[in-house]
Amino acid sequence: MHQDIIPLYAADIQDQLKKQFAYLSGGRGGDGCPVITFPDYPAFSEIPEKEFQNVLTYLTSIPSLRDAGIGFILVIDRRQDKWTSVKASILRIAASFPGNLQLVLVLRPTGFFHRALSDIAFRFNKDELKMKVPIIMLGSVSELQGYIDKTQLTEDLGGTLDYCHNRWLSRRTAIEGFAQKVKQTAQILQSFGTELAETELPNDVQSTSSLLATHTEKKDKMKEDIRVAVEQGDDILGSITKPVTENPDYKLNQDQLDNQTTVERLLAQLHETETAFDEFWMKHQQKLEQCLRLRNFEQNFREVKAALDIVSERLSAFTDVGNSRSHVEHILKDLANFKEKSDETVTKAKMLASERDAFIQSNHYAVDSIIPKCSELHHLCDAFTTEIERRRKLLNKSLELHDLLEKSMKWCDEGIYLLASQPVDKCQSQDGAESALQEIEKFLDTGAGNKIKELNKIYEEYAHILSEDLKDHVQKVFQKQESMEEMFQKRQVSLKKLAAKQTRPVQPVAPRPEAFVKSPCTSPGLQRENVSNSESSALRRVNYRKAKSETTELHQSRGGSTMDDEENLAVLRQHVMNELIETERAYVEELLCVLEGYAAEMDNPLMAHLIPPELQNKKDILFGNMEEIYHFHNRIFLRELETYVEYPELVGRCFLDQMEDFQIYEKYCQNKPRSESLWRQFSDSVFFQECQRKLDHKLSLDSYLLKPVQRITKYQLLLKEMLKYSKNCEGAEDLQEALTSILGILKAVNDSMHQIAITGYDGNLNELGKLLMQGSFNVWTDHKKGHTKVKDLARFKPMQRHLFLHEKAVLFCKKREENGEGYEKAPSYSYKHSLNMAAVGITENVKGDAKKFEIWYNAREEVYIVQAPTPEVKATWVNEIRKVLTSQLQACREASQHRTLEQTQSLPLPLPASSCASPSRNHIRNTKKTEEKKADLTSLEGCGTTVAPKYPEKGKGWAKPSHSLDASEENDGWSSAEEALNSSDAEEEGAGGAGEIKLTPGKYTVVTDYDKGVSEEFTVKSGDLVQLIREGEDGLWFVKNLSSGREGWIPASNLLMLIGNSKSAQSLSSSESGTASSNLSTSSSCSDSCNVSSTSFSDIKG
């Protein structure tokens, strides 16, 4: 009878099963009874009872319940055993067998004695061996086959059944392991499913994303376990069916078929479990993903809505419609920039709101809470777009009004200028009056599109933008227009009277503007030395009153229209002066407001918590030297301007007196890129917003940081306007000089902005002296090495280079455009190489192109052909370079003259032994030549550097070339100022005029070999650099070969042949390019002799 016992697994009793004292071969009896075989096992009696019981229990648990219910057939093989052992074995088996028995077949011992003994003993002990099933004693395997078919018996029992105990044991272990794997997988999946079902959805993006990732990771691990289990089951099933696969005629025994069925059932169970889990996971994953999407939407909604609130609040600050055209344009630009920056926020909001349909289509579980939020975003975006468009239209309307006002003012100014410019003497004649009248009528016809027609219509049309200040401005412009029209009406009446036929001739009296200039006393405003500002202002005012009284007397003798013209110009000058002072006061107030409302607040401990850590201690970068600018204008310049309020035409002197102080703007502008970059990083800072709120400013800080740049450029416009109305006044020259100086400052500021953008220069740019010019050019290079002309890198295409001309060097840079905003868009300049101005020369004209000129270096060893954008730019650069070279030569010449005077008493160099000249005679001759040379040098004006204001004619060189000088040699001299050897005329004459050339001391390049000197050791070769030191007797010259260091005497005739086509190393001569253009150069030796400190420059070619 089957008993409920704890199930055993092959892996648990593997060692016991390996002993093989009993096995289940898979054979069956006639009615399907499982056959358990007990083979001959000598140590059967020694098997522990526990092991014996475990093996029998396990073997009886393997067949199906149906087969086990029929009963087992036991085959006990004891052919090699003794009867006593047989009896003990049968009794033990009968006592321990846990299953139902149908038949017990015993193969008795084969020995004659033991067989006979077993027969007798079996009869006598039959009752003792009596079991519930019959026991049959068999004498041979053939008798056994009578009970069990041969195909169901193993080979050791004479059958054909294929059985391997190790294979059977391995397969049983694998099947049972697979079954346990399937069971554990099902339990784990069920437990995980329960965990997923009980999980609460998080309320934030991070937690939801983390939960989804964790669950997905667990799911992937379980899917991997299932995959491994399926592979394991497939492998077991394949091993079971392998014999059939290899041999289709092979028949699996019942145990093998049972194993196959078991594995297939387990695989089916595993697949069903996996399918059920996948369906559950898909639902759970969808729920988590929808939750994550919802959390992302909610987070993005909060961020976008906050951003929309911020941009809407900032948009509400754009209430100012501007007080001038430039102001309106600035606000429009700010609004456009603001719209550009806010477009990103609006686009994000619209994209987020457009997700509504996607949520609906995906049947999201929270769609009811999503739709209202999307609708809110649509509403906010539409409201923002509508409002910004409304603001833009208002500003455009304001711009339209300011255009009209400016046109009206410009029309009025042109009208007043027309009245002032009509010559009085010509108007005295009938034809002149008619011509002037036609001019006025023609001008009045232009007023249709320029003047304000009806003031009430203007008020009505622009009512929504007219503030009180703007309304007052409109009234003032309209009043000015009416005043101007009234002046025209009066002039028309006068001209019409003059245009009528005159009854008697009228002697015209021309105005005498020189009365203003030729005042009896020189204006104190023009005296610049030893007069304080207050004293000079007082003297100027007294002088002006005196000049004005004289002018008044003069005017009394002239026509009334001349008086009107002067009065009109005086009104215009006063108008410009009022604008200058009013805008100056506003400018000072704005600077103070920024310094107190922003800069001082950065040091306020109560505001420290609002300042980002990266912004702290960077006040100097953000504001630059604005405080210095404020103090200058508040304490000095504004007060000085106010003293000229009654004398606007003299205000030029005020600018000239303070021109040095305006240099502080250069420092401010150089810092502006850093300031703007810092502002862009922290423009959204709460600190700046709070400061702006406290100041009640409509514009942000960056608009006020731009004020100094705008102000310095405004001065030149006001000065131009003042000069236009003061051309015949006393202060016109000062106004012109002040305008030129201000423009110079603007140019210096602009140049310095380019200079600070130079990158890659190792030295200190300040050591190169003042920056004189900068600009972009096309550059070709053409270098000479000795007598071999080599194209540098075969550059047939020009290089784009940006040149910076300093007092001591010219820098070649490559312009690189930058991306970014504002000052970050400004280009940078990569340093390529530089040329020391002490060794630079120029050729002003290059054949074939009026825009080209040459810059050459070290006696044309390096030649740079430079093409300017226009001939005017070229002329400006050539003039500036010429000034630099001329000033250097002047300084060198003065130093040389001083040194020559000191060396007058120095001893001459000893003559070689081969010379037949008397030393005393040579000394006298050299002394005489030195004195003559001193006289020549003293008589030179500017050391040969005086240049005519215009370019020399084509084919002509500079009138006074420079001279060679080497500080390392004694008794070095300058070549004469009229040296024919270095003139372009000498080059054109060729060899024919060589006999007339006079040699002078200096450095020259040898053009042919020479080895016939008076001294046999002295030789020179083509390309050597030689120096002519002094002239001896009999036409001999003492020469030093600078290449070899040797010295000797050479006949002058041979010397002319050696250097006849060469030039002095330092020359102010014609071009070598064949164009006979003008050249100008200095050499490094010149700067050395003058003890001028020089800076070494790298010659890295770009």
Coordinates of N, CA and C in Angstrom, one line a residue, residues 679-794:
W679 N 27.2 90.6 -17.3 CA 25.8 91.0 -17.1 C 24.9 89.9 -17.7
R680 N 25.3 89.4 -18.9 CA 24.4 88.3 -19.5 C 24.4 87.1 -18.7
Q681 N 25.4 86.8 -17.9 CA 25.4 85.6 -17.0 C 24.4 85.8 -15.9
F682 N 24.2 87.0 -15.4 CA 23.5 87.2 -14.2 C 22.3 88.2 -14.4
S683 N 21.9 88.4 -15.6 CA 20.9 89.4 -15.8 C 19.5 89.0 -15.2
D684 N 19.3 87.7 -15.0 CA 18.1 87.3 -14.4 C 18.2 87.2 -12.8
S685 N 19.3 87.7 -12.3 CA 19.5 87.6 -10.8 C 18.4 88.4 -10.1
V686 N 18.0 87.9 -9.0 CA 17.0 88.5 -8.1 C 17.5 89.9 -7.6
F687 N 18.9 89.9 -7.4 CA 19.5 91.2 -6.9 C 19.2 92.3 -7.9
F688 N 19.5 92.1 -9.2 CA 19.3 93.2 -10.1 C 17.8 93.6 -10.2
Q689 N 16.9 92.6 -10.2 CA 15.5 92.9 -10.2 C 15.0 93.7 -9.0
E690 N 15.6 93.4 -7.9 CA 15.2 94.1 -6.7 C 15.7 95.6 -6.8
C691 N 17.0 95.8 -7.2 CA 17.5 97.1 -7.4 C 16.7 97.9 -8.4
Q692 N 16.3 97.3 -9.5 CA 15.5 98.0 -10.5 C 14.2 98.4 -10.0
R693 N 13.6 97.5 -9.1 CA 12.3 97.8 -8.5 C 12.4 99.0 -7.6
K694 N 13.5 99.0 -6.8 CA 13.6 100.1 -5.9 C 13.8 101.4 -6.6
L695 N 14.6 101.4 -7.7 CA 14.8 102.6 -8.4 C 13.6 103.0 -9.3
D696 N 12.7 102.1 -9.5 CA 11.5 102.3 -10.4 C 12.0 102.6 -11.8
H697 N 13.0 101.9 -12.2 CA 13.5 102.0 -13.6 C 12.7 101.2 -14.5
K698 N 12.4 101.7 -15.7 CA 11.7 100.9 -16.7 C 12.7 100.0 -17.5
L699 N 13.9 100.5 -17.6 CA 15.0 99.7 -18.3 C 15.9 99.0 -17.3
S700 N 16.5 97.9 -17.7 CA 17.4 97.2 -16.9 C 18.7 97.8 -16.9
L701 N 19.6 97.3 -16.0 CA 20.9 97.9 -15.8 C 21.8 98.0 -17.0
D702 N 21.7 97.1 -18.0 CA 22.6 97.1 -19.1 C 22.3 98.3 -20.0
S703 N 21.1 98.8 -20.0 CA 20.8 100.1 -20.7 C 21.6 101.3 -20.1
Y704 N 21.7 101.3 -18.8 CA 22.4 102.4 -18.2 C 24.0 102.2 -18.3
L705 N 24.4 100.9 -18.3 CA 25.9 100.7 -18.5 C 26.3 101.2 -19.9
L706 N 25.4 101.3 -20.8 CA 25.7 101.7 -22.2 C 25.8 103.3 -22.3
K707 N 25.3 104.0 -21.2 CA 25.2 105.4 -21.3 C 26.5 106.1 -21.6
P708 N 27.6 105.8 -20.9 CA 28.9 106.4 -21.2 C 29.4 106.3 -22.6
V709 N 29.1 105.1 -23.2 CA 29.5 104.9 -24.6 C 28.7 105.8 -25.5
Q710 N 27.4 105.9 -25.2 CA 26.5 106.8 -26.0 C 26.9 108.3 -25.8
R711 N 27.3 108.6 -24.6 CA 27.5 110.0 -24.3 C 28.8 110.5 -25.0
I712 N 29.8 109.7 -25.0 CA 31.1 110.2 -25.6 C 30.9 110.3 -27.1
T713 N 30.0 109.6 -27.7 CA 29.7 109.7 -29.2 C 28.7 110.9 -29.4
K714 N 28.0 111.2 -28.4 CA 27.0 112.3 -28.6 C 27.7 113.7 -28.7
Y715 N 28.8 113.9 -28.0 CA 29.5 115.1 -28.0 C 29.9 115.6 -29.4
Q716 N 30.4 114.7 -30.2 CA 30.9 115.1 -31.5 C 29.7 115.6 -32.4
L717 N 28.5 115.0 -32.1 CA 27.3 115.5 -32.9 C 26.9 116.9 -32.5
L718 N 27.0 117.1 -31.2 CA 26.6 118.5 -30.7 C 27.6 119.5 -31.1
L719 N 28.9 119.1 -31.1 CA 29.9 120.1 -31.5 C 29.8 120.4 -33.0
K720 N 29.5 119.4 -33.8 CA 29.2 119.6 -35.2 C 28.1 120.6 -35.4
E721 N 27.0 120.4 -34.7 CA 25.9 121.3 -34.8 C 26.2 122.7 -34.4
M722 N 27.0 122.8 -33.3 CA 27.4 124.1 -32.8 C 28.3 124.8 -33.8
L723 N 29.2 124.1 -34.4 CA 30.1 124.6 -35.4 C 29.4 125.1 -36.6
K724 N 28.3 124.4 -37.0 CA 27.5 124.8 -38.2 C 26.9 126.2 -38.0
Y725 N 26.6 126.5 -36.8 CA 25.9 127.8 -36.5 C 26.9 128.8 -36.0
S726 N 28.2 128.5 -36.0 CA 29.2 129.5 -35.4 C 30.4 129.7 -36.3
K727 N 30.2 129.5 -37.6 CA 31.4 129.6 -38.5 C 32.0 131.0 -38.5
N728 N 31.3 132.0 -38.3 CA 31.9 133.4 -38.4 C 32.0 134.0 -37.0
C729 N 32.0 133.1 -36.0 CA 32.1 133.6 -34.6 C 33.5 133.5 -34.1
E730 N 33.7 134.1 -32.9 CA 35.1 134.1 -32.3 C 35.6 132.7 -32.0
G731 N 34.7 131.8 -31.5 CA 35.2 130.5 -31.0 C 35.2 129.4 -32.1
A732 N 35.0 129.8 -33.4 CA 34.9 128.7 -34.4 C 36.1 127.8 -34.4
E733 N 37.3 128.4 -34.3 CA 38.6 127.6 -34.4 C 38.6 126.6 -33.2
D734 N 38.2 127.1 -32.0 CA 38.2 126.2 -30.9 C 37.2 125.1 -31.0
L735 N 36.1 125.4 -31.6 CA 35.1 124.4 -31.8 C 35.6 123.3 -32.8
Q736 N 36.3 123.8 -33.9 CA 36.8 122.8 -34.8 C 37.9 122.0 -34.2
E737 N 38.7 122.6 -33.4 CA 39.8 121.8 -32.7 C 39.2 120.8 -31.7
A738 N 38.2 121.3 -31.0 CA 37.5 120.4 -30.0 C 36.9 119.2 -30.7
L739 N 36.2 119.5 -31.9 CA 35.6 118.4 -32.6 C 36.6 117.4 -33.1
T740 N 37.7 117.9 -33.6 CA 38.8 117.0 -34.1 C 39.4 116.2 -32.9
S741 N 39.5 116.8 -31.8 CA 40.0 116.1 -30.6 C 39.1 115.0 -30.1
I742 N 37.8 115.3 -30.1 CA 36.8 114.3 -29.7 C 36.8 113.1 -30.7
L743 N 36.8 113.5 -32.0 CA 36.9 112.4 -33.0 C 38.1 111.6 -32.8
G744 N 39.2 112.2 -32.4 CA 40.5 111.5 -32.2 C 40.3 110.5 -31.0
I745 N 39.6 111.0 -30.0 CA 39.4 110.1 -28.8 C 38.5 108.9 -29.2
L746 N 37.5 109.2 -30.0 CA 36.6 108.1 -30.5 C 37.4 107.1 -31.3
K747 N 38.3 107.6 -32.2 CA 39.2 106.7 -33.0 C 40.1 105.9 -32.1
A748 N 40.7 106.5 -31.1 CA 41.6 105.8 -30.1 C 40.8 104.7 -29.4
V749 N 39.6 105.1 -29.0 CA 38.7 104.1 -28.3 C 38.4 102.9 -29.2
N750 N 38.1 103.2 -30.4 CA 37.8 102.2 -31.4 C 39.0 101.3 -31.6
D751 N 40.1 101.9 -31.8 CA 41.4 101.2 -32.1 C 41.7 100.3 -30.9
S752 N 41.6 100.8 -29.7 CA 41.9 100.1 -28.5 C 41.0 98.9 -28.3
M753 N 39.7 99.0 -28.8 CA 38.8 97.9 -28.7 C 39.3 96.7 -29.6
H754 N 39.9 97.1 -30.7 CA 40.4 96.1 -31.6 C 41.7 95.5 -31.0
Q755 N 42.5 96.4 -30.4 CA 43.8 96.0 -29.9 C 43.7 94.9 -28.8
I756 N 42.7 95.1 -27.9 CA 42.5 94.2 -26.8 C 42.0 92.8 -27.3
A757 N 41.6 92.8 -28.5 CA 41.1 91.5 -29.1 C 42.2 90.7 -29.7
I758 N 43.5 91.2 -29.6 CA 44.6 90.4 -30.2 C 44.9 89.2 -29.3
T759 N 45.1 88.1 -29.8 CA 45.4 86.9 -29.1 C 46.7 86.3 -29.6
G760 N 47.5 85.6 -28.8 CA 48.7 84.9 -29.2 C 49.9 85.7 -29.2
Y761 N 49.9 87.0 -28.8 CA 51.1 87.8 -28.7 C 51.8 87.6 -27.3
D762 N 53.0 87.1 -27.3 CA 53.7 86.8 -26.1 C 54.1 88.0 -25.3
G763 N 54.5 89.1 -26.0 CA 55.0 90.2 -25.3 C 53.9 91.2 -24.7
N764 N 54.4 92.3 -24.3 CA 53.5 93.3 -23.8 C 53.2 94.4 -24.8
L765 N 52.0 94.5 -25.3 CA 51.6 95.4 -26.3 C 51.9 96.8 -26.0
N766 N 51.8 97.1 -24.7 CA 52.1 98.5 -24.2 C 53.5 99.0 -24.5
E767 N 54.5 98.0 -24.6 CA 55.8 98.3 -24.9 C 56.0 98.7 -26.4
L768 N 55.0 98.5 -27.2 CA 55.2 98.8 -28.7 C 54.8 100.3 -28.9
G769 N 54.5 101.0 -27.9 CA 54.2 102.4 -28.1 C 52.7 102.6 -28.4
K770 N 52.3 103.8 -28.7 CA 51.0 104.2 -29.0 C 50.5 103.5 -30.3
L771 N 49.2 103.0 -30.2 CA 48.6 102.4 -31.4 C 48.1 103.6 -32.3
L772 N 48.7 103.6 -33.5 CA 48.4 104.8 -34.4 C 47.3 104.4 -35.4
M773 N 47.3 103.2 -36.0 CA 46.3 102.9 -37.0 C 46.0 101.4 -36.9
Q774 N 44.8 101.0 -37.4 CA 44.5 99.6 -37.5 C 43.5 99.4 -38.6
G775 N 43.6 98.3 -39.3 CA 42.7 98.0 -40.4 C 43.0 96.7 -41.1
S776 N 42.0 96.3 -42.0 CA 42.2 95.0 -42.7 C 42.7 95.2 -44.1
F777 N 43.6 94.4 -44.5 CA 44.2 94.5 -45.8 C 44.4 93.1 -46.5
N778 N 44.6 93.1 -47.8 CA 45.1 92.0 -48.5 C 46.6 92.1 -48.5
V779 N 47.3 91.0 -48.2 CA 48.8 91.0 -48.1 C 49.4 89.9 -48.9
W780 N 50.4 90.3 -49.8 CA 51.2 89.3 -50.4 C 52.6 89.4 -49.9
T781 N 53.4 88.2 -49.8 CA 54.7 88.2 -49.3 C 55.7 87.9 -50.4
D782 N 56.8 88.6 -50.4 CA 57.9 88.4 -51.4 C 59.2 88.6 -50.7
H783 N 59.9 87.5 -50.4 CA 61.1 87.5 -49.6 C 62.4 87.3 -50.5
K784 N 63.5 87.9 -50.1 CA 64.8 87.7 -50.8 C 65.8 87.1 -49.8
K785 N 66.4 86.1 -50.2 CA 67.5 85.5 -49.4 C 68.8 85.6 -50.2
G786 N 69.7 86.6 -49.9 CA 70.9 86.8 -50.6 C 70.5 87.4 -52.0
H787 N 71.0 86.7 -53.1 CA 70.6 87.1 -54.4 C 69.5 86.2 -55.0
T788 N 69.0 85.3 -54.2 CA 68.0 84.3 -54.7 C 66.6 84.8 -54.2
K789 N 65.8 85.1 -55.2 CA 64.4 85.6 -54.9 C 63.5 84.4 -54.8
V790 N 62.8 84.3 -53.6 CA 62.0 83.1 -53.4 C 60.6 83.6 -53.0
K791 N 59.6 83.1 -53.6 CA 58.2 83.4 -53.2 C 57.9 82.7 -51.9
D792 N 57.5 83.4 -51.0 CA 57.2 82.8 -49.7 C 55.9 81.9 -49.8
L793 N 56.2 80.6 -49.7 CA 55.1 79.6 -49.8 C 54.3 79.8 -51.1
A794 N 54.9 80.4 -52.1 CA 54.2 80.6 -53.4 C 52.8 81.2 -53.2

